[in-house]
Amino acid sequence: MTLTDDAFDFVATLVRQRSAIQLERGKEYLVESRLAPLARTAGATDVDSYVRALRNDVTKHDLVVEALTTNETSWFRDANPFAVLHTTVVPELVGRGRRDFRIWSAACSSGQEPYSIAMTFSEHFPALRPQIIATDLSELMLDRGRAGEYTQLEINRGLPAPMLVKYFERTGATFQITPSIRNQVHFRHHNLLEPAPLGGPFDIVFLRNVLIYFDVETKRDVLRRVRMSMAPDGYLFLGAAETTIGVDETWERIQVGNTSIYRPREGKTR
Amino acid sequence: MKALVIDDSRVMRKIVGGILVDAGFEVVEAADGQEALDQMTLNDDITLCCIDWNMPVMSGFEFVVEVRKHVQWRDVTLMMITTEGEQGQIVRALAAGAHEYVIKPFTPEVILDKLQFLGLVEMKETV
Protein backbone atom coordinates (compact mmCIF):
# COMPACT_ATOMS: atom_id res chain seq x y z
CA MET A 1 0.00 0.00 0.00
CA THR A 2 1.39 3.40 -0.89
CA LEU A 3 1.48 6.26 1.52
CA THR A 4 -1.53 8.60 1.44
CA ASP A 5 -0.91 12.29 0.77
CA ASP A 6 -2.30 13.01 4.19
CA ALA A 7 0.20 10.75 5.95
CA PHE A 8 3.08 12.10 3.87
CA ASP A 9 2.14 15.69 4.68
CA PHE A 10 1.97 14.92 8.37
CA VAL A 11 5.45 13.38 8.38
CA ALA A 12 6.90 16.13 6.17
CA THR A 13 5.53 18.82 8.50
CA LEU A 14 6.86 17.05 11.59
CA VAL A 15 10.34 16.69 10.05
CA ARG A 16 10.36 20.31 8.83
CA GLN A 17 9.37 21.66 12.24
CA ARG A 18 11.99 19.64 14.08
CA SER A 19 14.90 19.82 11.68
CA ALA A 20 14.05 22.29 8.89
CA ILE A 21 14.66 19.51 6.42
CA GLN A 22 12.31 19.80 3.45
CA LEU A 23 10.65 16.62 2.26
CA GLU A 24 9.06 17.53 -1.04
CA ARG A 25 6.30 15.53 -2.70
CA GLY A 26 7.98 12.76 -4.64
CA LYS A 27 9.93 11.67 -1.57
CA GLU A 28 7.16 9.28 -0.53
CA TYR A 29 9.48 6.33 -1.21
CA LEU A 30 11.98 7.75 1.27
CA VAL A 31 9.35 8.11 4.00
CA GLU A 32 8.07 4.61 3.31
CA SER A 33 11.46 2.94 3.30
CA ARG A 34 12.74 4.75 6.39
CA LEU A 35 9.57 4.28 8.43
CA ALA A 36 8.85 0.68 7.42
CA PRO A 37 11.20 -0.80 10.06
CA LEU A 38 9.60 1.42 12.76
CA ALA A 39 6.12 0.38 11.63
CA ARG A 40 7.13 -3.29 11.77
CA THR A 41 8.61 -2.92 15.25
CA ALA A 42 5.46 -1.17 16.45
CA GLY A 43 3.31 -3.98 15.05
CA ALA A 44 1.52 -1.70 12.58
CA THR A 45 0.13 -3.32 9.44
CA ASP A 46 1.76 -0.71 7.18
CA VAL A 47 3.44 2.68 7.24
CA ASP A 48 0.15 4.48 6.67
CA SER A 49 -1.49 3.07 9.78
CA TYR A 50 1.75 3.67 11.73
CA VAL A 51 1.60 7.35 10.75
CA ARG A 52 -2.08 7.51 11.73
CA ALA A 53 -1.16 6.24 15.20
CA LEU A 54 1.68 8.77 15.42
CA ARG A 55 -0.71 11.67 15.44
CA ASN A 56 -1.78 10.72 18.96
CA ASP A 57 1.60 9.54 20.20
CA VAL A 58 4.15 12.34 20.47
CA THR A 59 6.60 10.00 22.21
CA LYS A 60 7.37 8.42 18.83
CA HIS A 61 7.98 11.69 17.00
CA ASP A 62 11.70 11.79 17.84
CA LEU A 63 12.17 8.32 16.35
CA VAL A 64 10.45 9.37 13.14
CA VAL A 65 12.53 12.52 12.78
CA GLU A 66 15.69 10.49 13.41
CA ALA A 67 14.75 7.88 10.85
CA LEU A 68 14.29 10.54 8.19
CA THR A 69 17.29 12.72 8.95
CA THR A 70 19.99 10.10 9.31
CA ASN A 71 22.11 9.81 6.24
CA GLU A 72 24.71 7.63 4.69
CA THR A 73 28.23 8.33 5.75
CA SER A 74 31.67 6.90 5.16
CA TRP A 75 35.24 7.31 6.34
CA PHE A 76 37.17 10.15 4.72
CA ARG A 77 34.07 10.78 2.63
CA ASP A 78 35.15 12.03 -0.81
CA ALA A 79 38.81 12.06 0.33
CA ASN A 80 39.55 15.48 -1.25
CA PRO A 81 38.40 17.62 1.69
CA PHE A 82 40.62 15.63 4.05
CA ALA A 83 43.56 16.07 1.68
CA VAL A 84 42.90 19.84 1.61
CA LEU A 85 42.69 19.80 5.41
CA HIS A 86 46.22 18.48 5.82
CA THR A 87 47.90 20.02 2.77
CA THR A 88 46.44 23.53 2.99
CA VAL A 89 44.17 24.47 5.87
CA VAL A 90 46.06 23.20 8.89
CA PRO A 91 49.51 24.28 7.63
CA GLU A 92 48.18 27.78 6.97
CA LEU A 93 46.66 28.11 10.41
CA VAL A 94 49.79 26.68 12.01
CA GLY A 95 51.72 29.32 10.05
CA ARG A 96 49.61 31.94 11.84
CA GLY A 97 50.65 30.47 15.16
CA ARG A 98 47.62 28.25 15.80
CA ARG A 99 48.36 25.24 18.01
CA ASP A 100 45.13 24.41 19.83
CA PHE A 101 42.70 23.57 17.07
CA ARG A 102 38.98 23.71 17.74
CA ILE A 103 36.95 21.90 15.17
CA TRP A 104 33.21 21.43 14.71
CA SER A 105 31.89 18.49 12.75
CA ALA A 106 28.23 19.34 12.25
CA ALA A 107 25.62 16.67 11.46
CA CYS A 108 28.27 14.07 12.19
CA SER A 109 25.96 11.04 12.01
CA SER A 110 27.63 7.96 13.54
CA GLY A 111 31.02 9.63 13.90
CA GLN A 112 32.95 8.70 10.76
CA GLU A 113 33.63 12.32 9.86
CA PRO A 114 34.97 13.59 13.21
CA TYR A 115 37.06 10.45 13.65
CA SER A 116 38.43 10.87 10.11
CA ILE A 117 39.44 14.41 11.05
CA ALA A 118 41.15 13.14 14.22
CA MET A 119 43.00 10.45 12.23
CA THR A 120 44.09 13.06 9.67
CA PHE A 121 45.66 15.12 12.46
CA SER A 122 47.27 12.05 13.99
CA GLU A 123 48.80 11.04 10.65
CA HIS A 124 50.05 14.43 9.54
CA PHE A 125 50.34 16.58 12.67
CA PRO A 126 50.97 14.19 15.55
CA ALA A 127 52.11 17.04 17.81
CA LEU A 128 48.71 18.76 17.52
CA ARG A 129 45.78 17.52 19.58
CA PRO A 130 42.60 19.00 18.14
CA GLN A 131 39.43 19.35 20.19
CA ILE A 132 36.67 18.12 17.93
CA ILE A 133 33.04 18.86 18.76
CA ALA A 134 30.81 16.46 16.85
CA THR A 135 27.12 17.26 16.78
CA ASP A 136 24.01 15.64 15.44
CA LEU A 137 20.27 15.82 15.82
CA SER A 138 19.99 12.12 16.50
CA GLU A 139 20.73 10.79 20.00
CA LEU A 140 20.94 7.34 18.49
CA MET A 141 23.73 8.43 16.14
CA LEU A 142 25.53 10.29 18.95
CA ASP A 143 25.52 7.15 21.08
CA ARG A 144 26.94 5.19 18.17
CA GLY A 145 29.63 7.81 17.70
CA ARG A 146 30.54 7.78 21.37
CA ALA A 147 30.81 4.00 21.36
CA GLY A 148 33.13 4.20 18.34
CA GLU A 149 32.20 0.68 17.31
CA TYR A 150 31.62 -0.17 13.70
CA THR A 151 30.54 -3.22 11.75
CA GLN A 152 32.71 -4.73 9.07
CA LEU A 153 30.41 -3.26 6.40
CA GLU A 154 30.85 0.22 7.87
CA ILE A 155 34.61 -0.26 8.15
CA ASN A 156 34.79 -1.21 4.49
CA ARG A 157 33.36 2.16 3.45
CA GLY A 158 36.33 4.35 2.68
CA LEU A 159 38.66 3.48 5.54
CA PRO A 160 42.13 2.80 4.12
CA ALA A 161 43.44 -0.56 5.37
CA PRO A 162 46.60 0.95 6.95
CA MET A 163 44.35 3.22 9.04
CA LEU A 164 42.16 0.29 10.05
CA VAL A 165 45.19 -1.56 11.35
CA LYS A 166 46.58 1.49 13.13
CA TYR A 167 43.50 3.02 14.73
CA PHE A 168 41.04 0.17 15.31
CA GLU A 169 40.85 -2.96 17.35
CA ARG A 170 38.67 -5.87 16.45
CA THR A 171 36.29 -6.81 19.26
CA GLY A 172 34.32 -9.85 18.15
CA ALA A 173 32.27 -8.93 15.11
CA THR A 174 32.96 -5.20 15.30
CA PHE A 175 35.91 -2.83 15.12
CA GLN A 176 36.43 -0.22 17.81
CA ILE A 177 38.32 3.01 17.37
CA THR A 178 41.36 3.40 19.59
CA PRO A 179 40.98 5.57 22.76
CA SER A 180 43.65 8.07 21.62
CA ILE A 181 41.44 9.03 18.68
CA ARG A 182 38.14 8.64 20.49
CA ASN A 183 39.23 10.98 23.30
CA GLN A 184 39.69 13.84 20.84
CA VAL A 185 36.05 13.80 19.77
CA HIS A 186 33.24 15.10 21.98
CA PHE A 187 29.74 14.21 20.85
CA ARG A 188 26.91 16.62 21.63
CA HIS A 189 23.28 16.91 20.69
CA HIS A 190 22.67 19.91 18.47
CA ASN A 191 20.04 21.20 16.10
CA LEU A 192 21.38 23.43 13.34
CA LEU A 193 18.36 25.69 13.79
CA GLU A 194 19.70 26.63 17.21
CA PRO A 195 22.80 28.65 18.19
CA ALA A 196 26.13 26.92 17.57
CA PRO A 197 27.39 24.50 20.21
CA LEU A 198 29.80 25.57 22.93
CA GLY A 199 33.46 24.89 22.32
CA GLY A 200 34.27 27.63 19.81
CA PRO A 201 35.40 29.84 18.31
CA PHE A 202 36.04 27.14 15.75
CA ASP A 203 39.08 27.17 13.49
CA ILE A 204 37.56 24.61 11.14
CA VAL A 205 33.94 23.65 10.56
CA PHE A 206 32.77 20.64 8.57
CA LEU A 207 29.15 21.16 7.47
CA ARG A 208 28.97 18.71 4.63
CA ASN A 209 25.92 17.45 2.77
CA VAL A 210 23.52 19.13 5.15
CA LEU A 211 22.56 22.41 3.48
CA ILE A 212 21.16 20.57 0.46
CA TYR A 213 18.16 19.56 2.57
CA PHE A 214 17.24 23.13 3.54
CA ASP A 215 15.43 25.94 1.73
CA VAL A 216 17.41 29.12 0.95
CA GLU A 217 16.22 31.02 4.00
CA THR A 218 17.23 28.22 6.34
CA LYS A 219 20.58 27.80 4.56
CA ARG A 220 21.29 31.51 5.08
CA ASP A 221 20.27 31.26 8.71
CA VAL A 222 22.44 28.19 9.37
CA LEU A 223 25.42 29.77 7.59
CA ARG A 224 25.05 32.93 9.67
CA ARG A 225 25.14 30.96 12.91
CA VAL A 226 28.13 28.96 11.70
CA ARG A 227 29.95 32.16 10.79
CA MET A 228 29.29 33.60 14.24
CA SER A 229 30.78 30.49 15.81
CA MET A 230 34.03 30.69 13.83
CA ALA A 231 37.41 32.30 14.32
CA PRO A 232 37.83 35.19 11.84
CA ASP A 233 40.49 33.25 9.94
CA GLY A 234 38.71 29.90 10.20
CA TYR A 235 37.69 27.64 7.34
CA LEU A 236 34.40 26.03 6.43
CA PHE A 237 34.04 22.81 4.44
CA LEU A 238 30.76 22.16 2.63
CA GLY A 239 29.62 19.19 0.53
CA ALA A 240 30.49 19.07 -3.15
CA ALA A 241 26.97 20.07 -4.21
CA GLU A 242 26.79 22.94 -1.74
CA THR A 243 28.01 26.52 -1.83
CA THR A 244 27.55 29.82 -0.06
CA ILE A 245 27.39 31.61 -3.41
CA GLY A 246 23.96 33.05 -4.07
CA VAL A 247 22.96 32.26 -0.49
CA ASP A 248 25.21 34.25 1.80
CA GLU A 249 27.80 36.64 0.33
CA THR A 250 29.70 37.13 3.56
CA TRP A 251 31.86 34.12 2.71
CA GLU A 252 34.90 34.05 0.48
CA ARG A 253 35.34 30.92 -1.63
CA ILE A 254 38.83 29.51 -2.02
CA GLN A 255 39.44 26.85 -4.61
CA VAL A 256 42.06 24.21 -3.77
CA GLY A 257 42.27 21.67 -6.58
CA ASN A 258 38.78 20.23 -6.98
CA THR A 259 37.64 21.31 -3.54
CA SER A 260 36.05 24.59 -2.52
CA ILE A 261 36.58 25.85 0.99
CA TYR A 262 35.14 29.00 2.53
CA ARG A 263 36.14 31.56 5.07
CA PRO A 264 34.36 34.58 6.51
CA ARG A 265 35.11 37.74 4.56
CA GLU A 266 37.11 40.20 6.60
CA GLY A 267 35.11 41.77 9.39
CA LYS A 268 32.13 39.50 8.79
CA THR A 269 32.39 37.10 11.66
CA ARG A 270 29.46 38.72 13.40
CA MET B 1 43.93 0.46 -17.51
CA LYS B 2 44.00 -3.26 -17.01
CA ALA B 3 43.06 -5.16 -13.84
CA LEU B 4 43.61 -8.78 -12.85
CA VAL B 5 40.89 -10.40 -10.74
CA ILE B 6 42.15 -13.42 -8.83
CA ASP B 7 39.59 -15.66 -7.12
CA ASP B 8 38.80 -19.36 -7.28
CA SER B 9 35.09 -18.54 -7.38
CA ARG B 10 33.93 -17.80 -10.91
CA VAL B 11 30.93 -15.92 -9.55
CA MET B 12 33.13 -13.69 -7.41
CA ARG B 13 35.43 -13.00 -10.41
CA LYS B 14 32.37 -11.89 -12.38
CA ILE B 15 31.14 -9.63 -9.55
CA VAL B 16 34.50 -7.94 -8.95
CA GLY B 17 35.26 -7.86 -12.69
CA GLY B 18 31.88 -6.21 -13.38
CA ILE B 19 32.57 -3.44 -10.87
CA LEU B 20 36.00 -2.83 -12.40
CA VAL B 21 34.65 -2.79 -15.98
CA ASP B 22 32.07 -0.20 -14.91
CA ALA B 23 34.94 1.83 -13.42
CA GLY B 24 36.71 1.79 -16.79
CA PHE B 25 39.11 -1.14 -16.46
CA GLU B 26 39.83 -3.88 -18.92
CA VAL B 27 39.71 -7.08 -16.87
CA VAL B 28 41.59 -10.38 -17.05
CA GLU B 29 40.98 -13.23 -14.61
CA ALA B 30 42.87 -15.95 -12.79
CA ALA B 31 41.57 -18.77 -10.54
CA ASP B 32 44.63 -19.02 -8.28
CA GLY B 33 47.93 -17.33 -7.46
CA GLN B 34 49.99 -19.35 -9.95
CA GLU B 35 47.59 -18.62 -12.81
CA ALA B 36 47.74 -14.99 -11.75
CA LEU B 37 51.54 -14.90 -12.01
CA ASP B 38 51.21 -16.37 -15.51
CA GLN B 39 48.72 -13.62 -16.43
CA MET B 40 51.07 -10.98 -15.03
CA THR B 41 53.83 -12.29 -17.29
CA LEU B 42 51.52 -12.30 -20.32
CA ASN B 43 50.05 -8.84 -19.63
CA ASP B 44 52.73 -6.31 -18.77
CA ASP B 45 50.14 -3.49 -18.59
CA ILE B 46 48.28 -4.70 -15.50
CA THR B 47 48.01 -1.86 -12.98
CA LEU B 48 45.71 -3.41 -10.37
CA CYS B 49 45.24 -6.88 -8.87
CA CYS B 50 42.18 -7.78 -6.77
CA ILE B 51 43.16 -10.85 -4.80
CA ASP B 52 41.25 -13.46 -2.84
CA TRP B 53 43.21 -15.01 0.05
CA ASN B 54 42.22 -18.67 0.13
CA MET B 55 42.74 -20.40 -3.20
CA PRO B 56 44.13 -23.76 -4.30
CA VAL B 57 47.65 -24.13 -5.81
CA MET B 58 48.90 -20.72 -4.63
CA SER B 59 47.13 -18.49 -2.08
CA GLY B 60 46.55 -14.78 -2.52
CA PHE B 61 49.03 -14.05 0.25
CA GLU B 62 51.75 -16.10 -1.46
CA PHE B 63 50.94 -14.28 -4.70
CA VAL B 64 51.48 -10.89 -3.02
CA VAL B 65 54.83 -12.04 -1.61
CA GLU B 66 55.85 -13.33 -5.05
CA VAL B 67 54.83 -10.14 -6.90
CA ARG B 68 56.81 -8.00 -4.49
CA LYS B 69 60.00 -9.95 -5.34
CA HIS B 70 59.88 -8.64 -8.91
CA VAL B 71 61.01 -5.10 -9.57
CA GLN B 72 59.09 -4.88 -12.86
CA TRP B 73 55.82 -5.20 -10.90
CA ARG B 74 56.64 -2.68 -8.19
CA ASP B 75 54.04 -0.16 -9.46
CA VAL B 76 51.19 -2.67 -9.54
CA THR B 77 48.52 -1.93 -6.92
CA LEU B 78 47.55 -4.96 -4.87
CA MET B 79 44.14 -5.10 -3.20
CA MET B 80 43.07 -8.09 -1.13
CA ILE B 81 39.35 -8.93 -1.31
CA THR B 82 38.73 -11.71 1.15
CA THR B 83 36.58 -13.14 3.92
CA GLU B 84 39.67 -13.13 6.17
CA GLY B 85 38.79 -10.28 8.56
CA GLU B 86 41.16 -10.88 11.47
CA GLN B 87 43.32 -7.88 12.22
CA GLY B 88 46.44 -10.05 12.21
CA GLN B 89 45.68 -11.18 8.65
CA ILE B 90 45.24 -7.59 7.49
CA VAL B 91 48.54 -6.60 9.09
CA ARG B 92 50.27 -9.58 7.43
CA ALA B 93 48.91 -8.69 4.01
CA LEU B 94 49.90 -5.04 4.28
CA ALA B 95 53.35 -5.96 5.59
CA ALA B 96 53.81 -8.29 2.63
CA GLY B 97 53.09 -5.44 0.25
CA ALA B 98 49.33 -5.26 -0.30
CA HIS B 99 48.04 -1.69 -0.56
CA GLU B 100 44.44 -2.22 0.36
CA TYR B 101 42.18 -4.73 2.01
CA VAL B 102 38.47 -5.31 1.54
CA ILE B 103 36.59 -7.76 3.73
CA LYS B 104 33.79 -9.71 2.07
CA PRO B 105 30.90 -9.11 1.76
CA PHE B 106 31.20 -5.72 0.11
CA THR B 107 29.21 -3.39 -2.11
CA PRO B 108 30.40 -1.82 -5.40
CA GLU B 109 30.79 1.50 -3.54
CA VAL B 110 33.36 -0.08 -1.23
CA ILE B 111 35.55 -1.05 -4.19
CA LEU B 112 35.05 2.34 -5.87
CA ASP B 113 35.95 4.20 -2.64
CA LYS B 114 39.19 2.24 -2.45
CA LEU B 115 40.04 2.81 -6.11
CA GLN B 116 39.50 6.54 -5.61
CA PHE B 117 41.80 6.63 -2.59
CA LEU B 118 44.42 4.69 -4.48
CA GLY B 119 44.19 7.24 -7.28
CA LEU B 120 43.15 4.62 -9.83
CA VAL B 121 39.83 6.22 -10.71
CA GLU B 122 38.89 9.85 -10.70
CA MET B 123 37.69 11.22 -7.39
CA LYS B 124 33.98 11.98 -7.44
CA GLU B 125 32.46 13.78 -4.50
CA THR B 126 29.17 12.34 -3.33
CA VAL B 127 25.96 14.11 -2.48
XYZ file of C-alpha atoms in Angstrom:
397
model
C 0.000 0.000 0.000
C 1.387 3.403 -0.891
C 1.477 6.263 1.522
C -1.528 8.597 1.437
C -0.911 12.291 0.772
C -2.299 13.013 4.190
C 0.200 10.745 5.945
C 3.077 12.103 3.873
C 2.139 15.694 4.682
C 1.966 14.918 8.373
C 5.453 13.376 8.381
C 6.900 16.134 6.169
C 5.529 18.823 8.501
C 6.862 17.051 11.586
C 10.340 16.689 10.053
C 10.364 20.306 8.834
C 9.367 21.661 12.245
C 11.992 19.643 14.080
C 14.905 19.817 11.678
C 14.047 22.293 8.891
C 14.656 19.509 6.420
C 12.308 19.795 3.448
C 10.646 16.616 2.261
C 9.057 17.527 -1.045
C 6.302 15.528 -2.696
C 7.983 12.759 -4.641
C 9.930 11.668 -1.571
C 7.158 9.276 -0.529
C 9.476 6.326 -1.212
C 11.979 7.748 1.270
C 9.353 8.110 3.999
C 8.066 4.605 3.315
C 11.461 2.943 3.298
C 12.736 4.752 6.391
C 9.568 4.279 8.433
C 8.851 0.684 7.424
C 11.203 -0.801 10.063
C 9.603 1.422 12.757
C 6.125 0.380 11.628
C 7.125 -3.289 11.769
C 8.608 -2.918 15.248
C 5.457 -1.172 16.453
C 3.305 -3.983 15.051
C 1.523 -1.701 12.580
C 0.132 -3.317 9.435
C 1.758 -0.712 7.176
C 3.444 2.683 7.237
C 0.151 4.477 6.670
C -1.488 3.069 9.779
C 1.751 3.672 11.729
C 1.602 7.345 10.752
C -2.082 7.515 11.735
C -1.159 6.236 15.203
C 1.685 8.773 15.420
C -0.714 11.669 15.444
C -1.778 10.716 18.964
C 1.599 9.537 20.198
C 4.149 12.337 20.467
C 6.602 10.003 22.209
C 7.374 8.425 18.835
C 7.975 11.686 17.002
C 11.697 11.785 17.841
C 12.166 8.319 16.355
C 10.445 9.366 13.144
C 12.529 12.518 12.776
C 15.693 10.494 13.409
C 14.746 7.876 10.852
C 14.291 10.542 8.193
C 17.294 12.723 8.948
C 19.988 10.098 9.308
C 22.106 9.805 6.237
C 24.710 7.628 4.691
C 28.232 8.328 5.754
C 31.669 6.901 5.162
C 35.235 7.307 6.340
C 37.172 10.154 4.718
C 34.073 10.780 2.633
C 35.152 12.028 -0.810
C 38.810 12.059 0.327
C 39.547 15.481 -1.252
C 38.397 17.618 1.689
C 40.623 15.633 4.045
C 43.557 16.074 1.684
C 42.902 19.838 1.612
C 42.694 19.804 5.413
C 46.218 18.476 5.816
C 47.900 20.021 2.767
C 46.443 23.525 2.989
C 44.166 24.473 5.867
C 46.063 23.199 8.894
C 49.514 24.284 7.635
C 48.182 27.777 6.971
C 46.656 28.115 10.413
C 49.790 26.678 12.006
C 51.723 29.320 10.050
C 49.609 31.937 11.838
C 50.647 30.468 15.156
C 47.622 28.249 15.803
C 48.359 25.238 18.007
C 45.128 24.406 19.831
C 42.702 23.572 17.070
C 38.977 23.713 17.737
C 36.947 21.896 15.166
C 33.214 21.427 14.709
C 31.892 18.487 12.754
C 28.226 19.340 12.255
C 25.617 16.667 11.461
C 28.270 14.073 12.192
C 25.957 11.040 12.012
C 27.628 7.958 13.536
C 31.025 9.625 13.898
C 32.947 8.697 10.762
C 33.627 12.323 9.858
C 34.970 13.592 13.207
C 37.064 10.447 13.646
C 38.426 10.865 10.106
C 39.438 14.414 11.054
C 41.150 13.135 14.217
C 42.998 10.451 12.230
C 44.095 13.055 9.667
C 45.664 15.123 12.463
C 47.272 12.053 13.988
C 48.795 11.039 10.647
C 50.053 14.427 9.537
C 50.342 16.580 12.667
C 50.974 14.194 15.554
C 52.107 17.044 17.808
C 48.711 18.761 17.521
C 45.784 17.520 19.577
C 42.605 18.998 18.143
C 39.426 19.353 20.187
C 36.665 18.120 17.928
C 33.041 18.858 18.759
C 30.814 16.459 16.848
C 27.121 17.264 16.781
C 24.008 15.641 15.439
C 20.272 15.820 15.825
C 19.990 12.124 16.504
C 20.726 10.786 20.002
C 20.943 7.336 18.492
C 23.733 8.427 16.139
C 25.528 10.293 18.948
C 25.518 7.150 21.083
C 26.938 5.192 18.170
C 29.628 7.807 17.696
C 30.543 7.781 21.374
C 30.811 4.001 21.359
C 33.129 4.202 18.340
C 32.200 0.680 17.312
C 31.616 -0.172 13.698
C 30.545 -3.224 11.749
C 32.710 -4.728 9.072
C 30.414 -3.255 6.403
C 30.853 0.218 7.867
C 34.606 -0.264 8.150
C 34.786 -1.215 4.487
C 33.363 2.158 3.453
C 36.329 4.352 2.680
C 38.659 3.476 5.537
C 42.129 2.805 4.119
C 43.443 -0.557 5.370
C 46.599 0.947 6.948
C 44.350 3.220 9.038
C 42.162 0.286 10.045
C 45.190 -1.555 11.349
C 46.580 1.489 13.131
C 43.499 3.020 14.729
C 41.041 0.172 15.308
C 40.848 -2.965 17.347
C 38.669 -5.871 16.453
C 36.291 -6.809 19.256
C 34.317 -9.845 18.151
C 32.272 -8.931 15.105
C 32.960 -5.204 15.299
C 35.909 -2.832 15.120
C 36.429 -0.223 17.810
C 38.319 3.006 17.369
C 41.356 3.398 19.592
C 40.983 5.571 22.760
C 43.648 8.066 21.625
C 41.439 9.030 18.676
C 38.142 8.639 20.486
C 39.231 10.981 23.300
C 39.686 13.837 20.836
C 36.049 13.796 19.766
C 33.236 15.096 21.984
C 29.737 14.213 20.849
C 26.909 16.617 21.633
C 23.280 16.915 20.695
C 22.669 19.913 18.475
C 20.036 21.203 16.104
C 21.379 23.427 13.339
C 18.356 25.687 13.793
C 19.698 26.626 17.213
C 22.796 28.654 18.188
C 26.129 26.915 17.568
C 27.386 24.503 20.208
C 29.801 25.574 22.927
C 33.464 24.885 22.323
C 34.267 27.627 19.806
C 35.400 29.838 18.314
C 36.036 27.137 15.753
C 39.078 27.170 13.492
C 37.557 24.613 11.143
C 33.937 23.652 10.565
C 32.767 20.645 8.566
C 29.145 21.160 7.466
C 28.968 18.712 4.633
C 25.918 17.445 2.766
C 23.516 19.127 5.149
C 22.560 22.414 3.484
C 21.157 20.572 0.460
C 18.160 19.559 2.574
C 17.240 23.134 3.541
C 15.434 25.944 1.730
C 17.411 29.116 0.948
C 16.215 31.025 4.005
C 17.231 28.217 6.338
C 20.579 27.803 4.557
C 21.290 31.508 5.078
C 20.271 31.261 8.709
C 22.443 28.194 9.375
C 25.425 29.767 7.587
C 25.049 32.928 9.670
C 25.139 30.961 12.909
C 28.127 28.960 11.703
C 29.951 32.160 10.787
C 29.288 33.601 14.244
C 30.785 30.490 15.815
C 34.032 30.685 13.830
C 37.414 32.296 14.323
C 37.828 35.191 11.837
C 40.489 33.254 9.935
C 38.707 29.903 10.198
C 37.693 27.635 7.343
C 34.400 26.033 6.430
C 34.038 22.812 4.443
C 30.758 22.163 2.630
C 29.618 19.194 0.535
C 30.489 19.073 -3.154
C 26.968 20.071 -4.208
C 26.792 22.936 -1.743
C 28.012 26.517 -1.834
C 27.546 29.825 -0.057
C 27.387 31.609 -3.407
C 23.959 33.048 -4.071
C 22.957 32.265 -0.494
C 25.215 34.252 1.799
C 27.795 36.637 0.327
C 29.698 37.134 3.565
C 31.861 34.117 2.708
C 34.898 34.046 0.480
C 35.336 30.921 -1.632
C 38.828 29.506 -2.019
C 39.437 26.846 -4.611
C 42.057 24.210 -3.768
C 42.274 21.668 -6.577
C 38.776 20.232 -6.978
C 37.641 21.306 -3.539
C 36.054 24.588 -2.518
C 36.579 25.853 0.995
C 35.137 28.999 2.530
C 36.139 31.560 5.070
C 34.363 34.579 6.510
C 35.109 37.735 4.557
C 37.113 40.196 6.604
C 35.105 41.772 9.391
C 32.131 39.497 8.788
C 32.393 37.095 11.662
C 29.458 38.721 13.405
C 43.932 0.458 -17.509
C 43.999 -3.264 -17.009
C 43.060 -5.163 -13.843
C 43.613 -8.784 -12.854
C 40.888 -10.398 -10.741
C 42.150 -13.421 -8.826
C 39.588 -15.664 -7.122
C 38.801 -19.360 -7.281
C 35.093 -18.536 -7.381
C 33.931 -17.804 -10.911
C 30.926 -15.918 -9.548
C 33.132 -13.695 -7.412
C 35.427 -13.004 -10.408
C 32.366 -11.892 -12.380
C 31.141 -9.630 -9.548
C 34.498 -7.943 -8.948
C 35.259 -7.860 -12.687
C 31.878 -6.212 -13.378
C 32.567 -3.438 -10.870
C 35.998 -2.828 -12.404
C 34.653 -2.794 -15.978
C 32.072 -0.195 -14.914
C 34.935 1.827 -13.421
C 36.714 1.790 -16.792
C 39.112 -1.137 -16.464
C 39.833 -3.885 -18.917
C 39.710 -7.078 -16.870
C 41.592 -10.375 -17.048
C 40.982 -13.232 -14.609
C 42.867 -15.955 -12.791
C 41.569 -18.775 -10.543
C 44.635 -19.023 -8.278
C 47.930 -17.330 -7.465
C 49.985 -19.348 -9.951
C 47.588 -18.618 -12.809
C 47.738 -14.986 -11.754
C 51.536 -14.902 -12.006
C 51.207 -16.372 -15.514
C 48.719 -13.621 -16.430
C 51.072 -10.981 -15.026
C 53.831 -12.285 -17.293
C 51.521 -12.299 -20.319
C 50.048 -8.840 -19.629
C 52.727 -6.308 -18.765
C 50.138 -3.494 -18.586
C 48.275 -4.700 -15.496
C 48.007 -1.862 -12.976
C 45.709 -3.409 -10.365
C 45.244 -6.884 -8.866
C 42.177 -7.778 -6.766
C 43.158 -10.847 -4.804
C 41.249 -13.463 -2.838
C 43.211 -15.010 0.054
C 42.223 -18.669 0.130
C 42.745 -20.397 -3.197
C 44.133 -23.756 -4.300
C 47.650 -24.127 -5.814
C 48.898 -20.716 -4.630
C 47.126 -18.486 -2.084
C 46.554 -14.779 -2.524
C 49.028 -14.048 0.253
C 51.747 -16.097 -1.463
C 50.941 -14.284 -4.699
C 51.477 -10.890 -3.018
C 54.825 -12.042 -1.606
C 55.850 -13.328 -5.051
C 54.834 -10.140 -6.895
C 56.814 -7.995 -4.485
C 59.996 -9.953 -5.341
C 59.881 -8.639 -8.913
C 61.008 -5.101 -9.567
C 59.089 -4.876 -12.855
C 55.820 -5.197 -10.900
C 56.636 -2.679 -8.191
C 54.040 -0.160 -9.464
C 51.195 -2.673 -9.539
C 48.518 -1.927 -6.924
C 47.547 -4.962 -4.874
C 44.145 -5.101 -3.198
C 43.074 -8.089 -1.133
C 39.353 -8.930 -1.310
C 38.734 -11.706 1.152
C 36.583 -13.144 3.922
C 39.671 -13.126 6.173
C 38.794 -10.285 8.558
C 41.157 -10.882 11.466
C 43.315 -7.880 12.220
C 46.438 -10.050 12.210
C 45.681 -11.177 8.651
C 45.236 -7.591 7.490
C 48.544 -6.602 9.086
C 50.266 -9.580 7.432
C 48.906 -8.693 4.008
C 49.903 -5.035 4.278
C 53.346 -5.962 5.594
C 53.808 -8.295 2.634
C 53.091 -5.436 0.249
C 49.333 -5.265 -0.301
C 48.040 -1.690 -0.563
C 44.437 -2.222 0.356
C 42.185 -4.730 2.013
C 38.475 -5.305 1.539
C 36.593 -7.763 3.731
C 33.785 -9.713 2.070
C 30.898 -9.106 1.765
C 31.199 -5.722 0.108
C 29.210 -3.390 -2.115
C 30.401 -1.822 -5.400
C 30.789 1.500 -3.541
C 33.364 -0.082 -1.227
C 35.553 -1.048 -4.191
C 35.045 2.336 -5.867
C 35.950 4.197 -2.638
C 39.190 2.238 -2.445
C 40.040 2.815 -6.108
C 39.505 6.541 -5.605
C 41.795 6.634 -2.589
C 44.423 4.692 -4.482
C 44.193 7.240 -7.276
C 43.149 4.620 -9.829
C 39.829 6.220 -10.707
C 38.895 9.853 -10.697
C 37.688 11.222 -7.387
C 33.976 11.984 -7.438
C 32.457 13.778 -4.504
C 29.172 12.343 -3.334
C 25.955 14.110 -2.477
